[in-house]
mmCIF file of C-alpha atoms in Angstrom:
data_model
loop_
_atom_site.group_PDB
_atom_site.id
_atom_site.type_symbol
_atom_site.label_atom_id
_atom_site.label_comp_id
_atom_site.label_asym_id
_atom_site.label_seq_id
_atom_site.Cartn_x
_atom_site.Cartn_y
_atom_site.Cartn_z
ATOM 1 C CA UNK E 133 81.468 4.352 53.704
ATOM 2 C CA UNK E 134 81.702 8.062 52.914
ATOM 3 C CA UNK E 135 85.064 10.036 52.371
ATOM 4 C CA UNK E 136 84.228 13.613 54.104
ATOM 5 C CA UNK E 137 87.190 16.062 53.530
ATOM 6 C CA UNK E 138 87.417 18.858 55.554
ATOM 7 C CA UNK E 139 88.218 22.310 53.960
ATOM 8 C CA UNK E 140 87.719 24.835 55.633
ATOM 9 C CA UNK E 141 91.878 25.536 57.094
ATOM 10 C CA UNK E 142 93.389 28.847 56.791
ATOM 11 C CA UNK E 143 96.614 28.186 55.806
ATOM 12 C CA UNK E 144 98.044 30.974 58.097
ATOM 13 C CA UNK E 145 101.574 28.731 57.864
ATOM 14 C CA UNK E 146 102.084 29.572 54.160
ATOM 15 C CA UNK E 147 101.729 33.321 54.053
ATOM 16 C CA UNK E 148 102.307 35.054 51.614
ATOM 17 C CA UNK E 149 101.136 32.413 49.297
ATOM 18 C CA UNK E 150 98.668 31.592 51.203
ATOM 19 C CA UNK E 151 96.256 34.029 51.724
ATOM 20 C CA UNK E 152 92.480 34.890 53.551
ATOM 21 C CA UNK E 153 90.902 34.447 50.204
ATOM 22 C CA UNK E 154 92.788 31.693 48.896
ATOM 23 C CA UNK E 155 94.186 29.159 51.389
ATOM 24 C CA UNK E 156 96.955 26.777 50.778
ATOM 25 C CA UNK E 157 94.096 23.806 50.082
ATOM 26 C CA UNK E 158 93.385 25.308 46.624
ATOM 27 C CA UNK E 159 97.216 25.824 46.008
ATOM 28 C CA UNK E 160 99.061 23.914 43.328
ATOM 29 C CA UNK E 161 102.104 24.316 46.110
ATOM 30 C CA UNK E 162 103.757 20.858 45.333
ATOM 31 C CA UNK E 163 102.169 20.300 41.500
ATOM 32 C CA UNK E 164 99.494 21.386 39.060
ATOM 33 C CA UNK E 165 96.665 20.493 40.441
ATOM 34 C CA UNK E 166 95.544 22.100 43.965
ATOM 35 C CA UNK E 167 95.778 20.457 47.080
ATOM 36 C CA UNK E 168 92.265 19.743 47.654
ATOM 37 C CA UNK E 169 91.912 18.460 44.134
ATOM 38 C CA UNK E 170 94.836 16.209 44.268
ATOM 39 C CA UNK E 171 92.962 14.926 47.635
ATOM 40 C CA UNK E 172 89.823 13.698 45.527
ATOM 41 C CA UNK E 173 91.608 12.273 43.617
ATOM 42 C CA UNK E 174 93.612 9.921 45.419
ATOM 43 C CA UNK E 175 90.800 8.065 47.027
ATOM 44 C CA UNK E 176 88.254 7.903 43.989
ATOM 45 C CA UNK E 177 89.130 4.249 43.193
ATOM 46 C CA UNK E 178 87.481 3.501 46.719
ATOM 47 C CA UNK E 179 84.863 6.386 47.288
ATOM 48 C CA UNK E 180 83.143 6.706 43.943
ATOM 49 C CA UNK E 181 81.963 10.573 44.030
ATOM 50 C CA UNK E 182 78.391 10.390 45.476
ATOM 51 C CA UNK E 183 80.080 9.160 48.490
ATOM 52 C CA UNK E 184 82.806 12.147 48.936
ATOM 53 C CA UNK E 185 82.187 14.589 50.771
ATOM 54 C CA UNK E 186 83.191 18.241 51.092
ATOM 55 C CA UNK E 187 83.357 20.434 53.801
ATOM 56 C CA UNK E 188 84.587 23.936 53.633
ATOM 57 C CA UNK E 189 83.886 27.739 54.528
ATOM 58 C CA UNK E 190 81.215 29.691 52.646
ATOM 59 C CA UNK E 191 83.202 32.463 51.578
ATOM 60 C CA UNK E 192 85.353 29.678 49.687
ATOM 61 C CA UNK E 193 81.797 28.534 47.837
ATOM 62 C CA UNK E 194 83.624 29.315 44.407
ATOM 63 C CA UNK E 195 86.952 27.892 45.076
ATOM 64 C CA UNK E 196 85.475 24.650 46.335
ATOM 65 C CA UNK E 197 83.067 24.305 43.702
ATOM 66 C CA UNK E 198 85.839 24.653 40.553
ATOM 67 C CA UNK E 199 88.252 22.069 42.657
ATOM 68 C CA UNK E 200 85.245 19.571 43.581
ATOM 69 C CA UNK E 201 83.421 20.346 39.718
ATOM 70 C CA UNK E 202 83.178 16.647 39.778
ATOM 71 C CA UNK E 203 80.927 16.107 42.867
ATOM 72 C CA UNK E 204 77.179 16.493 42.940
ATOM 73 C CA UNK E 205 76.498 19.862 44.368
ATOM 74 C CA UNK E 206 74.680 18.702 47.479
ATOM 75 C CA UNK E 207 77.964 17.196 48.286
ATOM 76 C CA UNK E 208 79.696 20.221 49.355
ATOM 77 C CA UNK E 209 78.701 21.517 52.602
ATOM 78 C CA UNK E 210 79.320 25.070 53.356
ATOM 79 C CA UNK E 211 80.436 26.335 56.946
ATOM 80 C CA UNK E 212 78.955 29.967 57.507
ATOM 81 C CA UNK E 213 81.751 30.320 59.980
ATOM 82 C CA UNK E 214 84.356 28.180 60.893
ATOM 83 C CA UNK E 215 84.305 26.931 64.050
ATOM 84 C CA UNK E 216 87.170 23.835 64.142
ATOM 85 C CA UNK E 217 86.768 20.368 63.441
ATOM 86 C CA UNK E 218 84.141 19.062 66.113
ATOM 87 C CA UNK E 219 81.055 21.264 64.439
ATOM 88 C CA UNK E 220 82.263 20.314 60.846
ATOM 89 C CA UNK E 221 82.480 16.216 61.745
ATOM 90 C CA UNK E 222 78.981 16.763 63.637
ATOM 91 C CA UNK E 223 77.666 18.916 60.543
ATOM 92 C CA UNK E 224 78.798 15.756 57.955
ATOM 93 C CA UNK E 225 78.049 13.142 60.353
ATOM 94 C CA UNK E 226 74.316 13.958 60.494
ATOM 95 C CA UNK E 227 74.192 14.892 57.088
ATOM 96 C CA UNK E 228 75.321 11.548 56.236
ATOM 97 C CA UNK E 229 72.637 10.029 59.242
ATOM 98 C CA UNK E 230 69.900 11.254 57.596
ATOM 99 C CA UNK E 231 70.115 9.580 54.293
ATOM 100 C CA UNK E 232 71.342 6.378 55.964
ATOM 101 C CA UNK E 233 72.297 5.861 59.940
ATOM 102 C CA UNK E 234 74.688 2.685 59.186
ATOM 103 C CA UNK E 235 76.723 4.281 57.141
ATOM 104 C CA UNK E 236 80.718 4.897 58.531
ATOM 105 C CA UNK E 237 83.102 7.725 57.904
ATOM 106 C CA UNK E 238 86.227 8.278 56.874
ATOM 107 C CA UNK E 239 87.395 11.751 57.788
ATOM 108 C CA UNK E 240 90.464 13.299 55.908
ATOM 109 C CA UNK E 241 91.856 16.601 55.867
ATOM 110 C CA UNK E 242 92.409 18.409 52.075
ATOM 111 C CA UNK E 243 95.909 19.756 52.124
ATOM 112 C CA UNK E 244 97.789 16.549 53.418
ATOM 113 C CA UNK E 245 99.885 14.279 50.686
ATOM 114 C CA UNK E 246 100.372 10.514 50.979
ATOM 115 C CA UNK E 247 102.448 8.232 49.171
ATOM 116 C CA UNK E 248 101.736 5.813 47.515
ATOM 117 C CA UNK E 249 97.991 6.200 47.223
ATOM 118 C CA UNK E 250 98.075 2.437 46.655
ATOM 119 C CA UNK E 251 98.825 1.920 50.454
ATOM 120 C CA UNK E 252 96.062 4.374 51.491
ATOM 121 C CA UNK E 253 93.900 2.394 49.942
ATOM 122 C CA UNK E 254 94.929 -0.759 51.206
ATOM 123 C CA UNK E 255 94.425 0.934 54.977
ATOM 124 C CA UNK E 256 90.822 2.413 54.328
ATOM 125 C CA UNK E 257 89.438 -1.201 53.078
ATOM 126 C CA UNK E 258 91.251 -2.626 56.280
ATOM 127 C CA UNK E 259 89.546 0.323 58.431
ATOM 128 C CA UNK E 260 85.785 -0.213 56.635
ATOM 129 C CA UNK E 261 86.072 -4.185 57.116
ATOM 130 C CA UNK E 262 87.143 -3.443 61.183
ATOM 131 C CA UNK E 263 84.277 -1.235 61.746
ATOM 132 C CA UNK E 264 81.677 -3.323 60.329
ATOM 133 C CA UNK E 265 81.901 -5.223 63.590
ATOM 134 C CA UNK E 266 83.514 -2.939 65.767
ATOM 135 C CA UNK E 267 82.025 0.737 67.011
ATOM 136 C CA UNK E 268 85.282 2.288 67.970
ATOM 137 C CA UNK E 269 86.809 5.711 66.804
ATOM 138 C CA UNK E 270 89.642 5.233 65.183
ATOM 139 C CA UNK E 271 92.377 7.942 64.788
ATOM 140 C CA UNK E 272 95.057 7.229 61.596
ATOM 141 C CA UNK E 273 98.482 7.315 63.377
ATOM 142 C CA UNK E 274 101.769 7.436 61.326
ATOM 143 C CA UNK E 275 104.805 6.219 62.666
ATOM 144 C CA UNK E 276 107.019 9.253 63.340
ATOM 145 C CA UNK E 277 110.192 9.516 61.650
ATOM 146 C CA UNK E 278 111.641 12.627 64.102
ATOM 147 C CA UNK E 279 110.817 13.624 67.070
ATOM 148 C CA UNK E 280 108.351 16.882 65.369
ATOM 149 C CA UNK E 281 107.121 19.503 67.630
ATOM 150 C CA UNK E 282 104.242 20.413 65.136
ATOM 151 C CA UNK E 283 102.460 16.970 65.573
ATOM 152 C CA UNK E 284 99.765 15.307 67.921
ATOM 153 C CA UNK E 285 101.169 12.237 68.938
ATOM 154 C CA UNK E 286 98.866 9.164 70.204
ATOM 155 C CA UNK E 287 100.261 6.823 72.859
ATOM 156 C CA UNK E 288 98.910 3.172 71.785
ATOM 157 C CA UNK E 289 98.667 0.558 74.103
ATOM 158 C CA UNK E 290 101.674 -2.270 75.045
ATOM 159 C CA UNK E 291 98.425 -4.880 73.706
ATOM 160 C CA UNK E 292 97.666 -4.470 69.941
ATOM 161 C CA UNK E 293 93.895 -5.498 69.526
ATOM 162 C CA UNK E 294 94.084 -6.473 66.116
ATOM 163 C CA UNK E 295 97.220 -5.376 64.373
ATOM 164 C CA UNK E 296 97.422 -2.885 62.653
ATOM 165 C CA UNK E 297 94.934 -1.757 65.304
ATOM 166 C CA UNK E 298 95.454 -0.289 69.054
ATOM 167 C CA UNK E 299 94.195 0.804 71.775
ATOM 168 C CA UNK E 300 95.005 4.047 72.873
ATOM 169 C CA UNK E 301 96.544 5.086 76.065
ATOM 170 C CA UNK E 302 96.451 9.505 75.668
ATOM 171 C CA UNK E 303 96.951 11.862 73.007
ATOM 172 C CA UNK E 304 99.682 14.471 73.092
ATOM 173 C CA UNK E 305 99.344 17.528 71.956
ATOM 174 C CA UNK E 306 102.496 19.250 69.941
ATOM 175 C CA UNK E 307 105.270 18.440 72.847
ATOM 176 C CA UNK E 308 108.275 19.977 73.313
ATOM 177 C CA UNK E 309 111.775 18.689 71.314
ATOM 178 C CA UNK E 310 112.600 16.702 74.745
ATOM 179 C CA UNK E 311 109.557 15.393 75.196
ATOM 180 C CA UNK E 312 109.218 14.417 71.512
ATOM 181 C CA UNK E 313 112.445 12.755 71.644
ATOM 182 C CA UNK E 314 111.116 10.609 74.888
ATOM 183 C CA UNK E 315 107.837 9.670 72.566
ATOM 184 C CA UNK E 316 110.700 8.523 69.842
ATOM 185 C CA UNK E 317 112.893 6.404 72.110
ATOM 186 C CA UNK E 318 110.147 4.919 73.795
ATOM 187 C CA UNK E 319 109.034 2.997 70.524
ATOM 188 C CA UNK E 320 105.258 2.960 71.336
ATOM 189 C CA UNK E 321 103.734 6.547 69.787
ATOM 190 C CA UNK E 322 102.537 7.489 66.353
ATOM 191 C CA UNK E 323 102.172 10.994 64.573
ATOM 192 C CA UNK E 324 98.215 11.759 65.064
ATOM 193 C CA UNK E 325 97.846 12.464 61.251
ATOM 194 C CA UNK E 326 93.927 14.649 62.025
ATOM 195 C CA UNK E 327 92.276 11.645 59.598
ATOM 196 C CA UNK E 328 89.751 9.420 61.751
ATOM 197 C CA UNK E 329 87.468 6.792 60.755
ATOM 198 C CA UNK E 330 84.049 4.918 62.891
ATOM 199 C CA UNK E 331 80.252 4.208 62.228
ATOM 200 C CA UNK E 332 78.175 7.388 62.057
ATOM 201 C CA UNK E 333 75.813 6.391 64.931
ATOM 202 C CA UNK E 334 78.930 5.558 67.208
ATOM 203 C CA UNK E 335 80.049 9.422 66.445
ATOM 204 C CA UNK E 336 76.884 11.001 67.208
ATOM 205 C CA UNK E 337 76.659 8.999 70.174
ATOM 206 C CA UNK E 338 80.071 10.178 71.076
ATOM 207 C CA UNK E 339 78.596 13.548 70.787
ATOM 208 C CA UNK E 340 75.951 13.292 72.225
ATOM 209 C CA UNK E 341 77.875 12.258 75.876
ATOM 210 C CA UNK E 342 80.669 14.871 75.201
ATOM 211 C CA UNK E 343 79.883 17.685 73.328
ATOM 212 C CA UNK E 344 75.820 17.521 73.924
ATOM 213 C CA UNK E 345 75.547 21.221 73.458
ATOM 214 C CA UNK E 346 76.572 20.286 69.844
ATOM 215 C CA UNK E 347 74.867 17.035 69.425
ATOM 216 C CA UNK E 348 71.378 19.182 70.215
ATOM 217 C CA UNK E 349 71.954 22.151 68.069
ATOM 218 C CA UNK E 350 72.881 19.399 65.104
ATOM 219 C CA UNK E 351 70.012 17.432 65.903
ATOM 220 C CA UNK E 352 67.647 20.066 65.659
ATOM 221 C CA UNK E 353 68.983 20.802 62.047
ATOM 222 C CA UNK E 354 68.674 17.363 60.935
ATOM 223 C CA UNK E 355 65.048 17.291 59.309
ATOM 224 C CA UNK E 356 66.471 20.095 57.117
ATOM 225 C CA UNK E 357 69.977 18.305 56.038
ATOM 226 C CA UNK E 358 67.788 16.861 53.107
ATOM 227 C CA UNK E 359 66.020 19.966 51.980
ATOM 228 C CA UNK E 360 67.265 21.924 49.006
ATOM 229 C CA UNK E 361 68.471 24.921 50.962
ATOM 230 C CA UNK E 362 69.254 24.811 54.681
ATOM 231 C CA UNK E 363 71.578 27.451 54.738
ATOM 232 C CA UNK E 364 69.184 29.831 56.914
ATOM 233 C CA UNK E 365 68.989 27.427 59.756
ATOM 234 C CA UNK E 366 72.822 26.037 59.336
ATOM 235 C CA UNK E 367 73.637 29.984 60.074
ATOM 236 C CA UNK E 368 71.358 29.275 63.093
ATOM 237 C CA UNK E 369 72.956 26.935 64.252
ATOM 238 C CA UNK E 370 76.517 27.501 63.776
ATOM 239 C CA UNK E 371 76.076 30.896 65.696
ATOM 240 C CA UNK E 372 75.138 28.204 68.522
ATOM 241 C CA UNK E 373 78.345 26.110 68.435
ATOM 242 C CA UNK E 374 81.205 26.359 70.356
ATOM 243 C CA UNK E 375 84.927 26.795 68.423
ATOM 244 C CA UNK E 376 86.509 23.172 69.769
ATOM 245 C CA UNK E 377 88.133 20.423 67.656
ATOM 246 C CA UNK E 378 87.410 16.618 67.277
ATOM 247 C CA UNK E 379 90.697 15.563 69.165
ATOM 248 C CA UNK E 380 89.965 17.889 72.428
ATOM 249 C CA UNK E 381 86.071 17.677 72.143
ATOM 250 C CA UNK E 382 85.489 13.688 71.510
ATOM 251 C CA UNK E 383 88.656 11.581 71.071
ATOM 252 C CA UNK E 384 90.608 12.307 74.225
ATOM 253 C CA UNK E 385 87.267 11.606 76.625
ATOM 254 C CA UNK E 386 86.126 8.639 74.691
ATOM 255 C CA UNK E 387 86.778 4.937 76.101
ATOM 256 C CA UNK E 388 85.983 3.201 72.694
ATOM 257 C CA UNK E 389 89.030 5.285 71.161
ATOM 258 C CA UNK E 390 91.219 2.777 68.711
ATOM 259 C CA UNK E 391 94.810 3.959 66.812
ATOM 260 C CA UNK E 392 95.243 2.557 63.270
ATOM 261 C CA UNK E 393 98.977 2.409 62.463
ATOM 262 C CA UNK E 394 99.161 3.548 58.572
ATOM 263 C CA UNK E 395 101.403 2.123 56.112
ATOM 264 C CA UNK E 396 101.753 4.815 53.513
ATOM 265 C CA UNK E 397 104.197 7.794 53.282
ATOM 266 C CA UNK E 398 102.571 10.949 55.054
ATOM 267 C CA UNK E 399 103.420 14.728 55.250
ATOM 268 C CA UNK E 400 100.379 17.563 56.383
ATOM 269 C CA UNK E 401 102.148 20.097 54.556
ATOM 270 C CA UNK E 402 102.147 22.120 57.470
ATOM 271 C CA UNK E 403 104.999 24.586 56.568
ATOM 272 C CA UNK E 404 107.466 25.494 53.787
ATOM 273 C CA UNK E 405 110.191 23.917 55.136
ATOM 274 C CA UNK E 406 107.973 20.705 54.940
ATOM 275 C CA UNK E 407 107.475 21.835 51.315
ATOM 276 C CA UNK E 408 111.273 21.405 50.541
ATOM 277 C CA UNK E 409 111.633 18.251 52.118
ATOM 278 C CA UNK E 410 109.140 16.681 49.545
ATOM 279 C CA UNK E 411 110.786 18.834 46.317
ATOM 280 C CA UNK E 412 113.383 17.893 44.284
ATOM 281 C CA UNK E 413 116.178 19.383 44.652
ATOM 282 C CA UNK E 414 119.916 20.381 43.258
ATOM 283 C CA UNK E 415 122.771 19.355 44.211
ATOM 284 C CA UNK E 416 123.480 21.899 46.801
ATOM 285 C CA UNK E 417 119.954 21.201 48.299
ATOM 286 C CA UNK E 418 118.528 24.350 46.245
ATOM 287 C CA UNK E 419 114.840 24.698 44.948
ATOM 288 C CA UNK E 420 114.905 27.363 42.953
ATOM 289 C CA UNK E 421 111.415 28.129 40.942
ATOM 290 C CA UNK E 422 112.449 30.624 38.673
ATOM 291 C CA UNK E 423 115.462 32.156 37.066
ATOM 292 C CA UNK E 424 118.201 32.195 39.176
ATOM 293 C CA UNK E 425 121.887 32.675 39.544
ATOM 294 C CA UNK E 426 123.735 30.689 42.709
ATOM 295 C CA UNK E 427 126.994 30.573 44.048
ATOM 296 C CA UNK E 428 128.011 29.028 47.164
ATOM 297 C CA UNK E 429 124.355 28.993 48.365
ATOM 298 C CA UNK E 430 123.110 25.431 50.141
ATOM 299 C CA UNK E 431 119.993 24.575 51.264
ATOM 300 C CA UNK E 432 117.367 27.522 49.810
ATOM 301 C CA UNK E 433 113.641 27.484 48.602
ATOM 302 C CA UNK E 434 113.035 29.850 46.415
ATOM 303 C CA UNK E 435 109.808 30.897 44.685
ATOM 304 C CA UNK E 436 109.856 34.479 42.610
ATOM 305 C CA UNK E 437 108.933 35.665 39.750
ATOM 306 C CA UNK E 438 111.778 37.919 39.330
ATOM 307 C CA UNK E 439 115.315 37.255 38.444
ATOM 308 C CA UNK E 440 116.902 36.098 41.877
ATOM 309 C CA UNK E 441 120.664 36.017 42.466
ATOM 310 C CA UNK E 442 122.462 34.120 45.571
ATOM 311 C CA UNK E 443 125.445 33.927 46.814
ATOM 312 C CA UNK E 444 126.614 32.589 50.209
ATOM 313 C CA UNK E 445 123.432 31.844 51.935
ATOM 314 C CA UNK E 446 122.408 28.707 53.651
ATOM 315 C CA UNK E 447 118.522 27.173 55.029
ATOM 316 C CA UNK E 448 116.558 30.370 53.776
ATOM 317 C CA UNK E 449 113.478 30.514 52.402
ATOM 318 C CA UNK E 450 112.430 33.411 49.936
ATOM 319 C CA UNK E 451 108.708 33.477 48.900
ATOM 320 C CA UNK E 452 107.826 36.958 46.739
ATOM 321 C CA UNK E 453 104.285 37.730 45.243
ATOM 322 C CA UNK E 454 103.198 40.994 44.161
ATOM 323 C CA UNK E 455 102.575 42.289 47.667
ATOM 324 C CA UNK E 456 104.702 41.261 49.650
ATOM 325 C CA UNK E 457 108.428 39.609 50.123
ATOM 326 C CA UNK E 458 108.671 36.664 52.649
ATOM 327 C CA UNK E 459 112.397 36.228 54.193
ATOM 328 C CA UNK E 460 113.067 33.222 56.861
ATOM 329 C CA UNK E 461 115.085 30.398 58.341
ATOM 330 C CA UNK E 462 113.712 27.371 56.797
ATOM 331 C CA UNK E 463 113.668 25.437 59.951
ATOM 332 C CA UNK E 464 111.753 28.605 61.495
ATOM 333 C CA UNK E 465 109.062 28.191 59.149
ATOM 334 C CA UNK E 466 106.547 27.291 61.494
ATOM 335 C CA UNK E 467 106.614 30.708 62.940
ATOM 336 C CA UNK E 468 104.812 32.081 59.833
ATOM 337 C CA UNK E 469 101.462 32.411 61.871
ATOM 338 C CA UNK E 470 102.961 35.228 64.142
ATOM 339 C CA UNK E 471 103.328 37.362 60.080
ATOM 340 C CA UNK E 472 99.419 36.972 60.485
ATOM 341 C CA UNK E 473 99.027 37.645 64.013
ATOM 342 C CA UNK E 474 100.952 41.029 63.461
ATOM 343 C CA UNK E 475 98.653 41.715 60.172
ATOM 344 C CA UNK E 476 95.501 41.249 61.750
ATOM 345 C CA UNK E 477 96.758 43.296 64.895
ATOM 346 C CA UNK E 478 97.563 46.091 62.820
ATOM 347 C CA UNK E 479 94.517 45.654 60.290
ATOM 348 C CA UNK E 480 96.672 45.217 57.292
ATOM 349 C CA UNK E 481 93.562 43.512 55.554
ATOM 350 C CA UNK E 482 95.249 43.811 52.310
ATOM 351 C CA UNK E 483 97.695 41.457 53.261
ATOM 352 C CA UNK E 484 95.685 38.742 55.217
#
């Protein structure tokens, strides 16, 4: 089996830290080490690193290469463009075909953390043993702990095939609070956690019914996957693809589609507010990463370079770099993308 990470995110959630350049996947935002890093390293006791697979934007090329130093080099594939998750699974998938067709996959974002990596492990030798005899795509469900509004949620099946396994009944995308609260109450949904597992011929079979535009351009690359440089006719061809992801492309057409209910602690670090709730914190609730006076103050992340002094504020998060000053309700977090929406509008390039 081959890890393949995908990369290639913008991060637009995490503004100001996270920027155009420098996306929140090669952030140290909850440690030392950077997201993607930390990533490679919590599955290298299963995928030794000739099977682990990177892949991320080309204007990233240095980034990627210092955080995946330990890979060989013709294990990073680099995007030209990004154009979602379909063309990058379709780009790995018959990368991977071409040096061996019965190979399987195990993809996995880079900016997600799990807990403990013990238990991931556990669930991807379950996942490789179930697909040597079975050619379904699996999608890595978690079992949701609120009802979030940021989340994909997968609607299994009242018949469990082979628990942990499932068949799936629909995806959801990102409901409303009411309708995430029916998913809760009604016991039988997981958190789609974007990680997905199968065979690599039952994938490029998949694409080849559903998104057969992309199956052609991809199989036209293929004899060149195994050259030293293909990156003249990977520009080709990802001028060709459409901009459509995995879930919306493949897994909600697909009858073969299976849910894998994960047993590990799981957060896609999709905000700051999600930050805080995996810091440690004071005893008011306060993360404060520099030096700080409080009083009276519950509830804040903080992260400044400068001297910051509170007093009487509650659920606020304060983010300051050189540039620029980030102010917001932590449980408005998610609203960060409309900062970048405004800076591209106005062509504040600077800033993006």
């Amino acid at each position: 089996m081959f890890a393949v990470i995908m990369a290639g995110g913008s991060g637009t959630r995490f503004w100001p830290l996270s920027r155009k350049k420098s996306p929140k996947q090669f952030s140290s935002i909850t440690g030392n080490s950077s997201l993607l890093y930390e990533t490679i390293q919590r599955i290298r006791d299963y995928f030794p690193y000739e099977k682990i697979l990177i892949v991320g934007r080309e204007d990233h090329r240095d980034l990627i290469y210092k955080e995946a130093s330990m890979l060989p080099k013709e294990n990073i594939l680099l995007e030209p463009v990004g154009k979602n998750t379909a063309p990058c699974i379709a780009f790995a998938a018959m990368w991977i075909a071409e040096r061996n067709p019965c190979e399987k996959m195990l993809i996995l974002p880079s900016d997600h953390i799990i807990k403990p990596k013990e238990k991931l492990l556990e669930d991807i030798k379950a996942i490789d043993y179930f697909l040597n005899d079975n050619d379904a795509l699996i999608a890595l469900g978690i079992k949701p702990a609120s009802p979030h509004t940021g989340y994909g949620y997968i609607e299994l099946s009242t018949a469990s095939v082979s628990s942990p396994f499932y068949s799936v009944q629909s995806f959801t995308e990102k409901p409303d609070v009411e309708t995430a609260q029916k998913f809760i109450h009604n016991g039988n949904y997981l958190w789609n956690a974007g990680m997905f597992a199968w065979n690599v011929r039952t994938i490029l079979t998949a694409f080849e019914e559903h998104l057969p535009h992309i199956y052609e351009v991809i199989h036209e690359l293929a004899p060149y996957l195994t050259k030293k440089d293909y990156s003249r006719e990977l520009k080709k061809a990802y001028s060709a693809f459409e901009t459509i992801s995995i879930d919306y492309g493949i897994m909600e057409k697909v009858r073969n589609v299976m849910a894998y209910k994960c047993d590990f602690t799981w957060n896609d670090v999709g905000s700051f507010d999600s930050i805080y709730r995996l810091l440690d914190k004071d005893t008011s609730g306060n993360i404060f990463e520099n030096d700080h006076y409080n009083f009276d103050s519950k509830g804040m992340y903080i992260k400044s370079k400068k001297f910051v002094a509170t007093i009487g504020i509650e659920d606020v998060i304060v983010i300051d770099t050189d540039d620029a000053l980030l102010l917001c309700k932590r449980d408005r977090s998610e609203e960060i993308k409309k900062i970048m929406d405004y800076l591209n509008k106005e062509k504040k390039t600077s800033l993006i």
